[in-house]
Short mmCIF file of C-alpha atoms and ligand atoms in Angstrom, two decimals:
data_model
loop_
_atom_site.label_atom_id
_atom_site.label_comp_id
_atom_site.label_asym_id
_atom_site.label_seq_id
_atom_site.Cartn_x
_atom_site.Cartn_y
_atom_site.Cartn_z
CA MET O 976 216.74 163.97 35.68
CA ALA O 977 214.70 167.18 36.05
CA LEU O 978 216.68 170.33 35.37
CA SER O 979 216.10 171.64 38.89
CA GLN O 980 217.70 168.50 40.27
CA LEU O 981 221.09 168.84 38.64
CA SER O 982 224.13 167.94 40.69
CA GLN O 983 224.80 170.52 43.36
CA THR O 984 227.80 168.81 44.92
CA LEU O 985 230.68 166.81 43.58
CA SER O 986 230.45 163.58 45.53
CA PRO O 987 233.52 161.29 45.57
CA SER O 988 231.86 158.99 43.02
CA GLN O 989 231.59 161.95 40.62
CA THR O 990 235.27 162.73 40.97
CA PRO O 991 237.04 159.45 40.36
CA THR O 992 240.59 160.72 40.69
CA ASP O 993 242.72 158.58 38.37
CA ALA O 994 246.16 157.19 39.15
CA ARG O 995 247.84 160.38 37.83
CA GLY O 996 245.74 162.68 39.97
CA TYR O 997 243.17 163.80 37.39
CA ASP O 998 239.51 163.99 38.41
CA TYR O 999 238.39 164.77 34.83
CA ASP O 1000 240.05 164.90 31.44
CA LEU O 1001 238.59 168.34 30.83
CA VAL O 1002 236.57 170.96 32.66
CA ILE O 1003 234.31 173.25 30.62
CA VAL O 1004 233.57 176.56 32.35
CA GLY O 1005 230.20 177.92 31.16
CA GLY O 1006 227.07 175.98 30.27
CA GLY O 1007 225.72 178.45 27.71
CA ILE O 1008 224.92 177.10 24.24
CA ILE O 1009 228.61 176.83 23.32
CA GLY O 1010 229.80 175.03 26.45
CA LEU O 1011 226.89 172.61 26.16
CA THR O 1012 227.66 172.04 22.47
CA LEU O 1013 231.25 171.05 23.28
CA ALA O 1014 230.16 168.70 26.09
CA SER O 1015 227.58 167.09 23.74
CA ALA O 1016 230.11 166.77 20.92
CA LEU O 1017 232.41 164.79 23.24
CA LYS O 1018 229.77 162.23 24.20
CA ASP O 1019 231.48 159.29 22.46
CA SER O 1020 235.05 160.47 22.96
CA GLY O 1021 235.86 158.40 26.03
CA LEU O 1022 236.97 161.62 27.76
CA SER O 1023 235.51 162.42 31.18
CA VAL O 1024 234.03 165.91 31.15
CA LEU O 1025 232.94 168.26 33.93
CA LEU O 1026 230.65 171.05 32.72
CA ILE O 1027 230.09 173.92 35.17
CA GLU O 1028 227.39 176.59 34.85
CA ALA O 1029 226.96 179.46 37.29
CA LYS O 1030 223.24 180.09 36.67
CA VAL O 1031 220.43 177.85 37.83
CA ALA O 1032 219.45 175.74 34.80
CA SER O 1033 215.96 177.27 34.49
CA ALA O 1034 217.45 180.81 34.61
CA ALA O 1035 220.02 179.95 31.94
CA VAL O 1036 217.17 178.84 29.66
CA ALA O 1037 215.08 181.98 30.20
CA LYS O 1038 217.08 184.42 28.04
CA GLY O 1039 214.93 186.51 25.68
CA GLN O 1040 217.26 186.01 22.72
CA ALA O 1041 216.89 184.36 19.33
CA TYR O 1042 219.54 183.48 16.77
CA ALA O 1043 219.93 182.81 13.09
CA VAL O 1044 221.25 179.23 13.03
CA HIS O 1045 223.30 178.51 9.95
CA MET O 1046 223.33 175.39 7.80
CA LEU O 1047 226.72 174.22 9.12
CA SER O 1048 225.54 174.59 12.73
CA ALA O 1049 222.47 172.47 11.92
CA ARG O 1050 224.73 169.81 10.41
CA ILE O 1051 226.93 169.83 13.52
CA TYR O 1052 223.87 169.29 15.72
CA GLN O 1053 222.75 166.48 13.38
CA GLY O 1054 226.16 164.88 13.82
CA ILE O 1055 225.88 165.17 17.60
CA GLY O 1056 222.40 163.62 17.49
CA VAL O 1057 220.42 166.45 19.10
CA TRP O 1058 218.96 168.13 16.01
CA ASP O 1059 215.71 166.11 15.99
CA LYS O 1060 214.94 167.61 19.44
CA ILE O 1061 215.74 171.17 18.27
CA LEU O 1062 214.11 171.22 14.83
CA PRO O 1063 210.42 170.97 15.90
CA GLN O 1064 210.75 174.16 17.98
CA ILE O 1065 212.42 176.47 15.45
CA ALA O 1066 211.61 178.23 12.16
CA LYS O 1067 213.21 177.67 8.79
CA TYR O 1068 214.00 180.47 6.41
CA CYS O 1069 213.83 179.73 2.72
CA GLN O 1070 214.50 183.19 1.32
CA VAL O 1071 216.81 186.06 2.29
CA ARG O 1072 216.36 189.58 0.93
CA LEU O 1073 219.23 192.05 1.26
CA SER O 1074 218.61 195.68 0.42
CA ASP O 1075 220.24 199.07 0.72
CA ALA O 1076 217.48 200.84 2.70
CA ASP O 1077 214.65 201.46 0.24
CA TYR O 1078 216.81 201.32 -2.90
CA GLY O 1079 215.01 199.16 -5.47
CA ASP O 1080 217.84 196.72 -6.30
CA VAL O 1081 217.37 193.85 -3.88
CA VAL O 1082 219.56 190.75 -3.60
CA GLU O 1083 217.36 187.69 -3.24
CA PHE O 1084 218.81 184.43 -2.01
CA ALA O 1085 216.59 181.40 -2.51
CA THR O 1086 216.81 177.66 -1.84
CA THR O 1087 217.43 177.13 -5.57
CA ASP O 1088 220.80 178.90 -5.15
CA LEU O 1089 222.04 175.96 -3.05
CA ASP O 1090 219.60 173.23 -4.03
CA THR O 1091 218.60 172.75 -0.41
CA PRO O 1092 215.08 172.67 1.11
CA GLU O 1093 215.91 175.72 3.29
CA LEU O 1094 218.70 178.27 3.70
CA GLY O 1095 218.87 178.28 7.49
CA TYR O 1096 216.92 178.44 10.73
CA VAL O 1097 215.95 180.85 13.48
CA ALA O 1098 215.87 179.57 17.05
CA GLU O 1099 214.92 181.14 20.34
CA HIS O 1100 217.47 180.68 23.10
CA GLN O 1101 215.52 178.04 25.01
CA ALA O 1102 214.86 176.02 21.84
CA LEU O 1103 218.61 175.41 21.62
CA LEU O 1104 219.64 175.44 25.27
CA GLN O 1105 217.04 173.11 26.72
CA PRO O 1106 217.57 170.14 24.34
CA LEU O 1107 221.33 170.53 24.86
CA GLN O 1108 220.93 170.55 28.66
CA GLU O 1109 218.80 167.40 28.44
CA PHE O 1110 221.25 165.79 26.04
CA VAL O 1111 224.30 166.23 28.28
CA GLN O 1112 222.42 164.81 31.25
CA ASN O 1113 222.16 161.55 29.33
CA CYS O 1114 225.86 161.44 28.42
CA ASP O 1115 227.64 158.89 30.61
CA HIS O 1116 230.97 160.70 30.64
CA VAL O 1117 229.64 164.21 31.31
CA THR O 1118 229.01 165.57 34.82
CA TYR O 1119 226.84 168.67 34.64
CA LEU O 1120 227.32 170.84 37.70
CA CYS O 1121 224.78 173.63 37.89
CA PRO O 1122 224.54 176.04 39.62
CA ALA O 1123 228.22 176.23 40.49
CA GLU O 1124 230.86 178.84 39.79
CA VAL O 1125 234.52 178.52 38.94
CA VAL O 1126 236.31 180.97 41.23
CA GLY O 1127 239.94 180.09 40.61
CA THR O 1128 242.21 178.27 38.18
CA GLN O 1129 245.89 177.39 38.41
CA TYR O 1130 247.83 175.84 35.61
CA GLN O 1131 250.72 173.44 36.12
CA GLN O 1132 252.90 171.75 33.56
CA ASP O 1133 250.92 168.51 33.72
CA GLY O 1134 247.42 169.76 34.51
CA ALA O 1135 245.11 172.42 35.89
CA THR O 1136 243.52 172.90 39.31
CA ILE O 1137 240.04 174.37 39.30
CA GLU O 1138 238.33 175.85 42.36
CA ILE O 1139 234.58 175.60 42.24
CA LYS O 1140 232.08 177.30 44.50
CA VAL O 1141 229.18 174.92 44.86
CA ALA O 1142 226.47 175.09 47.51
CA GLU O 1143 228.52 177.81 49.32
CA GLN O 1144 231.56 175.53 49.60
CA ILE O 1145 234.79 175.55 47.65
CA GLN O 1146 235.74 172.26 46.02
CA THR O 1147 238.87 171.60 44.01
CA VAL O 1148 239.28 169.33 40.98
CA ARG O 1149 242.20 168.59 38.69
CA SER O 1150 242.01 168.10 34.95
CA LYS O 1151 244.27 167.96 31.91
CA LEU O 1152 242.49 170.83 30.18
CA VAL O 1153 240.26 173.82 31.02
CA VAL O 1154 237.94 175.13 28.31
CA ALA O 1155 236.62 178.66 28.79
CA ALA O 1156 233.09 178.93 27.36
CA ASP O 1157 232.26 181.64 29.87
CA GLY O 1158 231.09 184.40 27.54
CA ALA O 1159 232.40 187.75 26.31
CA ARG O 1160 233.78 188.95 29.66
CA SER O 1161 235.41 185.54 30.27
CA PRO O 1162 236.90 185.69 33.77
CA ILE O 1163 238.97 182.62 32.79
CA ARG O 1164 240.52 184.44 29.80
CA GLN O 1165 241.23 187.52 31.90
CA ALA O 1166 242.77 185.55 34.77
CA ALA O 1167 245.05 183.79 32.27
CA GLY O 1168 246.23 187.20 31.03
CA ILE O 1169 245.15 186.66 27.40
CA LYS O 1170 244.89 190.02 25.66
CA THR O 1171 242.12 190.96 23.24
CA LEU O 1172 242.01 193.25 20.23
CA GLY O 1173 238.97 195.14 19.01
CA TRP O 1174 236.60 198.00 19.67
CA LYS O 1175 233.14 198.93 20.80
CA TYR O 1176 230.91 200.09 17.95
CA TRP O 1177 229.29 203.52 17.85
CA GLN O 1178 226.03 201.60 17.55
CA SER O 1179 223.83 199.70 19.99
CA CYS O 1180 221.45 196.97 19.05
CA ILE O 1181 217.74 196.83 19.88
CA VAL O 1182 216.14 193.41 19.93
CA ALA O 1183 212.36 192.97 19.87
CA PHE O 1184 209.75 190.38 18.91
CA VAL O 1185 206.74 191.25 16.77
CA LYS O 1186 203.75 189.53 15.21
CA PRO O 1187 202.93 190.78 11.70
CA GLU O 1188 199.43 190.85 10.31
CA LYS O 1189 200.40 188.91 7.15
CA PRO O 1190 202.38 185.62 6.95
CA HIS O 1191 206.16 186.06 7.16
CA ASN O 1192 206.56 183.37 4.49
CA ASN O 1193 209.78 182.11 6.06
CA THR O 1194 211.67 185.06 4.64
CA ALA O 1195 214.59 186.79 6.39
CA TYR O 1196 215.34 190.43 5.60
CA GLU O 1197 218.49 192.47 6.14
CA LYS O 1198 217.92 196.15 5.35
CA PHE O 1199 220.96 198.36 5.51
CA TRP O 1200 219.87 201.79 6.75
CA SER O 1201 222.58 204.44 7.03
CA SER O 1202 222.09 204.41 10.82
CA GLY O 1203 222.81 200.66 10.90
CA PRO O 1204 221.62 197.23 9.71
CA PHE O 1205 218.02 196.20 10.44
CA ALA O 1206 217.19 192.49 10.37
CA ILE O 1207 213.87 190.68 10.42
CA LEU O 1208 214.00 186.96 11.14
CA PRO O 1209 210.99 184.60 10.96
CA LEU O 1210 210.03 182.60 14.05
CA PRO O 1211 207.42 179.87 14.67
CA GLY O 1212 203.82 181.06 15.21
CA ASN O 1213 204.18 183.77 12.54
CA ARG O 1214 206.31 185.88 14.89
CA CYS O 1215 209.43 187.76 13.85
CA ARG O 1216 212.55 188.83 15.64
CA ILE O 1217 213.92 192.29 14.99
CA VAL O 1218 217.62 193.13 15.36
CA TRP O 1219 217.88 196.87 14.88
CA THR O 1220 221.24 198.60 15.04
CA ALA O 1221 221.44 202.37 15.50
CA PRO O 1222 223.88 204.93 16.98
CA HIS O 1223 223.82 204.80 20.81
CA GLU O 1224 221.77 207.96 21.39
CA GLU O 1225 219.22 207.07 18.73
CA ALA O 1226 218.92 203.50 20.05
CA LYS O 1227 218.40 204.77 23.61
CA ALA O 1228 215.78 207.26 22.43
CA LEU O 1229 213.99 204.54 20.44
CA CYS O 1230 213.91 202.27 23.47
CA ALA O 1231 212.50 205.08 25.60
CA LEU O 1232 209.48 205.57 23.28
CA ASP O 1233 206.12 204.22 24.33
CA ASP O 1234 204.91 201.10 22.50
CA GLU O 1235 202.78 202.99 19.99
CA GLN O 1236 205.56 205.42 19.00
CA PHE O 1237 208.11 202.60 18.92
CA LEU O 1238 205.86 200.57 16.61
CA ALA O 1239 205.42 203.58 14.31
CA GLU O 1240 209.23 203.97 14.03
CA LEU O 1241 209.63 200.23 13.60
CA SER O 1242 207.05 200.10 10.81
CA ARG O 1243 208.92 202.87 8.96
CA ARG O 1244 212.08 200.69 8.85
CA TYR O 1245 210.14 197.47 8.38
CA GLY O 1246 208.13 198.50 5.34
CA ASP O 1247 204.57 197.41 4.70
CA GLN O 1248 205.24 193.97 3.23
CA MET O 1249 203.77 192.20 6.28
CA GLY O 1250 200.98 194.60 7.21
CA LYS O 1251 200.37 195.92 10.73
CA LEU O 1252 202.77 194.88 13.48
CA GLU O 1253 202.01 193.86 17.05
CA LEU O 1254 204.79 194.24 19.61
CA LEU O 1255 205.33 191.12 21.71
CA GLY O 1256 206.96 191.61 25.11
CA ASP O 1257 209.81 193.90 26.05
CA ARG O 1258 212.61 195.28 23.87
CA PHE O 1259 216.21 194.96 24.90
CA ILE O 1260 219.25 197.00 24.07
CA PHE O 1261 222.76 195.52 23.67
CA GLN O 1262 226.18 197.08 23.33
CA VAL O 1263 227.87 195.88 20.13
CA GLN O 1264 231.59 195.11 19.96
CA LEU O 1265 234.22 193.46 17.83
CA MET O 1266 236.76 191.44 19.81
CA GLN O 1267 239.32 188.87 18.88
CA SER O 1268 241.51 187.17 21.49
CA ASP O 1269 245.17 187.53 20.82
CA ARG O 1270 245.47 183.76 21.33
CA TYR O 1271 242.86 181.03 21.69
CA VAL O 1272 245.06 178.63 23.65
CA LEU O 1273 247.73 178.41 26.34
CA PRO O 1274 249.14 175.23 27.84
CA ARG O 1275 246.12 173.50 29.53
CA LEU O 1276 243.62 176.18 28.40
CA ALA O 1277 241.43 176.74 25.31
CA LEU O 1278 238.88 179.51 24.63
CA ILE O 1279 235.70 178.94 22.63
CA GLY O 1280 232.65 181.01 21.64
CA ASP O 1281 232.24 184.54 22.95
CA ALA O 1282 235.17 184.00 25.33
CA ALA O 1283 237.38 183.93 22.21
CA HIS O 1284 235.64 186.44 19.89
CA ASN O 1285 232.65 188.77 19.49
CA CYS O 1286 231.29 190.36 16.33
CA HIS O 1287 228.68 192.79 15.08
CA PRO O 1288 225.24 191.10 14.96
CA VAL O 1289 224.86 191.80 11.21
CA GLY O 1290 224.46 188.46 9.45
CA GLY O 1291 223.83 186.59 12.75
CA GLN O 1292 227.32 185.10 12.97
CA GLY O 1293 228.45 185.12 16.65
CA LEU O 1294 226.80 181.99 18.00
CA ASN O 1295 227.45 180.08 14.79
CA LEU O 1296 231.18 180.77 15.01
CA GLY O 1297 231.12 179.44 18.57
CA ILE O 1298 229.32 176.24 17.49
CA ARG O 1299 232.09 175.70 14.91
CA ASP O 1300 234.76 176.33 17.60
CA ALA O 1301 233.16 173.68 19.80
CA ALA O 1302 233.01 171.12 16.96
CA ALA O 1303 236.60 171.87 15.93
CA LEU O 1304 238.01 171.62 19.47
CA ALA O 1305 236.08 168.38 20.05
CA GLU O 1306 237.62 166.92 16.89
CA VAL O 1307 241.17 167.99 17.77
CA ILE O 1308 241.17 166.69 21.34
CA GLN O 1309 239.29 163.50 20.49
CA THR O 1310 241.84 162.66 17.80
CA ALA O 1311 244.68 163.35 20.24
CA HIS O 1312 243.06 161.25 22.96
CA LYS O 1313 242.60 158.30 20.57
CA ALA O 1314 246.28 158.53 19.65
CA GLY O 1315 247.18 158.38 23.36
CA GLU O 1316 248.36 162.01 23.45
CA ASP O 1317 247.89 164.52 26.25
CA ILE O 1318 244.88 166.71 25.28
CA GLY O 1319 246.14 169.68 27.30
CA LYS O 1320 249.51 169.93 25.56
CA ILE O 1321 250.05 173.20 23.73
CA GLN O 1322 251.12 171.40 20.51
CA ILE O 1323 247.67 169.75 20.38
CA LEU O 1324 245.74 172.87 21.30
CA LYS O 1325 247.58 174.92 18.66
CA LYS O 1326 245.91 172.74 16.00
CA TYR O 1327 242.56 174.10 17.19
CA GLU O 1328 243.86 177.68 17.25
CA ARG O 1329 245.31 177.44 13.72
CA TRP O 1330 241.99 176.08 12.46
CA ARG O 1331 239.61 178.54 14.08
CA GLN O 1332 241.39 181.83 14.75
CA LYS O 1333 241.88 182.77 11.10
CA GLU O 1334 238.43 181.59 9.99
CA ASN O 1335 236.80 183.64 12.74
CA LEU O 1336 238.88 186.68 11.83
CA THR O 1337 237.61 186.47 8.23
CA ILE O 1338 234.00 186.60 9.43
CA LEU O 1339 234.73 189.33 11.99
CA GLY O 1340 236.31 191.38 9.19
CA PHE O 1341 233.41 190.66 6.84
CA THR O 1342 230.75 191.78 9.36
CA ASP O 1343 232.77 194.89 10.18
CA LEU O 1344 233.13 195.75 6.49
CA LEU O 1345 229.40 195.24 5.88
CA ASP O 1346 228.51 197.52 8.78
CA ARG O 1347 230.95 200.26 7.77
CA VAL O 1348 230.13 200.22 4.05
CA PHE O 1349 226.39 200.35 4.61
CA SER O 1350 226.23 202.64 7.68
CA ASN O 1351 227.51 205.40 5.47
CA ASN O 1352 226.08 208.27 3.41
CA PHE O 1353 229.26 209.25 1.53
CA LEU O 1354 228.11 209.27 -2.10
CA PRO O 1355 231.03 207.35 -3.70
CA VAL O 1356 230.59 204.61 -1.07
CA VAL O 1357 226.83 204.55 -1.68
CA LEU O 1358 227.39 204.17 -5.44
CA VAL O 1359 229.98 201.41 -5.05
CA ARG O 1360 227.85 199.37 -2.60
CA ARG O 1361 224.80 199.65 -4.84
CA LEU O 1362 226.90 198.48 -7.77
CA GLY O 1363 228.12 195.62 -5.53
CA LEU O 1364 224.57 194.57 -4.67
CA GLY O 1365 223.63 194.70 -8.36
CA ILE O 1366 226.58 192.45 -9.24
CA MET O 1367 225.73 190.05 -6.43
CA GLN O 1368 222.14 189.67 -7.62
CA ARG O 1369 223.13 189.17 -11.28
CA VAL O 1370 226.32 187.07 -11.09
CA PRO O 1371 225.46 183.63 -9.66
CA LEU O 1372 229.09 182.81 -8.80
CA VAL O 1373 229.37 185.91 -6.59
CA LYS O 1374 225.94 185.36 -5.08
CA VAL O 1375 226.52 181.72 -4.16
CA PHE O 1376 229.99 182.52 -2.76
CA ALA O 1377 228.56 185.26 -0.50
CA LEU O 1378 225.71 183.00 0.61
CA LYS O 1379 228.00 180.09 1.43
CA LEU O 1380 230.35 182.38 3.37
CA MET O 1381 227.44 183.74 5.43
CA ILE O 1382 226.00 180.33 6.32
CA GLY O 1383 229.26 178.60 7.17
CA LEU O 1384 229.74 176.51 4.03
CA LYS O 1385 233.16 178.02 3.30
CA GLY O 1386 236.18 177.02 5.32
CA ARG O 1387 237.09 173.72 6.94
CA THR O 1388 234.14 171.54 7.88
CA PRO O 1389 234.34 169.62 11.18
CA LYS O 1390 234.02 165.85 10.67
CA LEU O 1391 231.10 165.86 13.07
CA ALA O 1392 228.98 167.88 10.61
CA LYS O 1393 226.60 165.56 8.77
CA LEU O 1394 226.73 166.41 5.07
C1 FAD Y 1020 221.92 191.72 19.91
C2 FAD Y 1020 222.62 190.45 19.57
C3 FAD Y 1020 222.10 189.63 18.58
C4 FAD Y 1020 222.74 188.42 18.24
N1 FAD Y 1020 222.22 187.64 17.25
C5 FAD Y 1020 222.86 186.51 16.88
C6 FAD Y 1020 222.36 185.68 15.81
O1 FAD Y 1020 221.33 185.94 15.17
N2 FAD Y 1020 223.09 184.57 15.46
C7 FAD Y 1020 224.25 184.26 16.10
O2 FAD Y 1020 224.91 183.28 15.69
N3 FAD Y 1020 224.73 185.00 17.14
C8 FAD Y 1020 224.06 186.12 17.54
N4 FAD Y 1020 224.56 186.85 18.57
C9 FAD Y 1020 225.76 186.40 19.30
C10 FAD Y 1020 225.39 185.36 20.37
O3 FAD Y 1020 224.40 185.88 21.24
C11 FAD Y 1020 226.63 184.95 21.18
O4 FAD Y 1020 227.70 184.69 20.29
C12 FAD Y 1020 226.38 183.68 22.01
O5 FAD Y 1020 225.25 183.84 22.84
C13 FAD Y 1020 227.60 183.31 22.85
O6 FAD Y 1020 227.38 182.11 23.55
P1 FAD Y 1020 228.44 181.58 24.64
O7 FAD Y 1020 227.89 180.26 25.11
O8 FAD Y 1020 229.82 181.64 24.06
O9 FAD Y 1020 228.40 182.67 25.80
P2 FAD Y 1020 227.24 183.00 26.84
O10 FAD Y 1020 225.90 182.82 26.25
O11 FAD Y 1020 227.57 184.34 27.39
O12 FAD Y 1020 227.42 181.88 27.97
C14 FAD Y 1020 228.44 181.91 28.93
C15 FAD Y 1020 227.99 181.11 30.16
O13 FAD Y 1020 229.07 180.99 31.07
C16 FAD Y 1020 228.58 181.11 32.39
N5 FAD Y 1020 229.69 181.51 33.25
C17 FAD Y 1020 230.42 182.66 33.19
N6 FAD Y 1020 231.39 182.66 34.12
C18 FAD Y 1020 231.29 181.47 34.78
C19 FAD Y 1020 232.00 180.89 35.86
N7 FAD Y 1020 233.03 181.51 36.44
N8 FAD Y 1020 231.63 179.66 36.30
C20 FAD Y 1020 230.60 179.00 35.72
N9 FAD Y 1020 229.87 179.52 34.70
C21 FAD Y 1020 230.23 180.74 34.24
C22 FAD Y 1020 227.47 182.15 32.27
O14 FAD Y 1020 226.54 182.03 33.33
C23 FAD Y 1020 226.85 181.81 30.92
O15 FAD Y 1020 225.76 180.92 31.01
C24 FAD Y 1020 223.92 188.06 18.93
C25 FAD Y 1020 224.43 188.87 19.95
C26 FAD Y 1020 223.80 190.05 20.27
C27 FAD Y 1020 224.37 190.93 21.35
#
């Protein structure tokens, strides 16, 4: 089915209310990458899934973002069976270079550190979202309702009632479980009264795409300037994506520069390793925050992805954590369903929370520590971090541990992930 022809109403045949009054086993609110990943991961579960996305499918695809996609995320998509549609459209990175601004001691991660053909991938938003949208449309048990907006949820002891605005009409469905994959502001989380902890950073993030004169050689760079981390990620067609963090005022001023001045500033941070740069398209500025939900579950409700947590973009972790949430929740509820248990029961959902909340907190803490230690000119801190980088480059055990932590190979692996 063409994306523009997605279901716009819930006809009676799409809502086969079962004997106990459920129209669906679960309703996923939000068809971003994370909501779509969960729906795809449940394709063989026997659970009936309703996935609801507020934006028109073509508008959801057209987001000018790109992400570092970690090894574990790739393995999860292999397990789902969608990776062969994603891989041809994305770039691989085979080398990562970490440096403290222009300080000579550089940490170099290479494929030989893990004995793998690559270290990770970089994907533009549509290269992930579109194959996932197409995948869920071919899943027998998934109804993909788009555009449609969830405008109300009520939770009862034995289920949840979800009000959906679709084609200017309100329709109501009942399910055993609601999954909020509705992004950082998560109206579903807020309406359920789940509190969050965290803070907004003193930095904003500028995102831009460039084309360097010389080949990028599938190398990713993270340069820690005292104003904030600066990442260069390789993309197909010898393009690169820049993620440049700087204090708010500086970031705003940089964004206000004309293209020529912006490129001159960019080249100063970038270095001359790839020759002259050409700016491709517009630059965008994002607010950066750290947020962890006080709880990931309530009876009949689970949070995944940005609805549950947000982190600093250093290390490209946010989306990858959400992909792991989706795989973990799919595993927990599928196991419960097979054992004849109620997937919306708090005792079941707590298994997901225990698995993911702590693991995400570790990464949130790690990205926060990286940002604070490197966005700092205090001499003792500078000396200690440079010593740390030197140790990381020279002690293979430390280096491989840090690499595995960054690309998701530490912690509990979902069964879905193909090893
Ligand atoms: C500058 C920057 C750089 C980043 N770089 C990386 C990176 O390199 N690697 C990485 O892993 N992560 C990165 N991230 C993080 C990443 O962008 C997010 O973690 C990820 O996009 C979250 O996806 P999501 O599906 O949870 O939420 P979203 O993408 O926000 O999707 C939520 C969806 O829910 C829909 N929705 C909301 N409310 C409703 C409703 N009531 N009814 C129906 N639908 C609704 C919305 O329309 C939306 O489509 C970066 C973030 C920033 C800001």
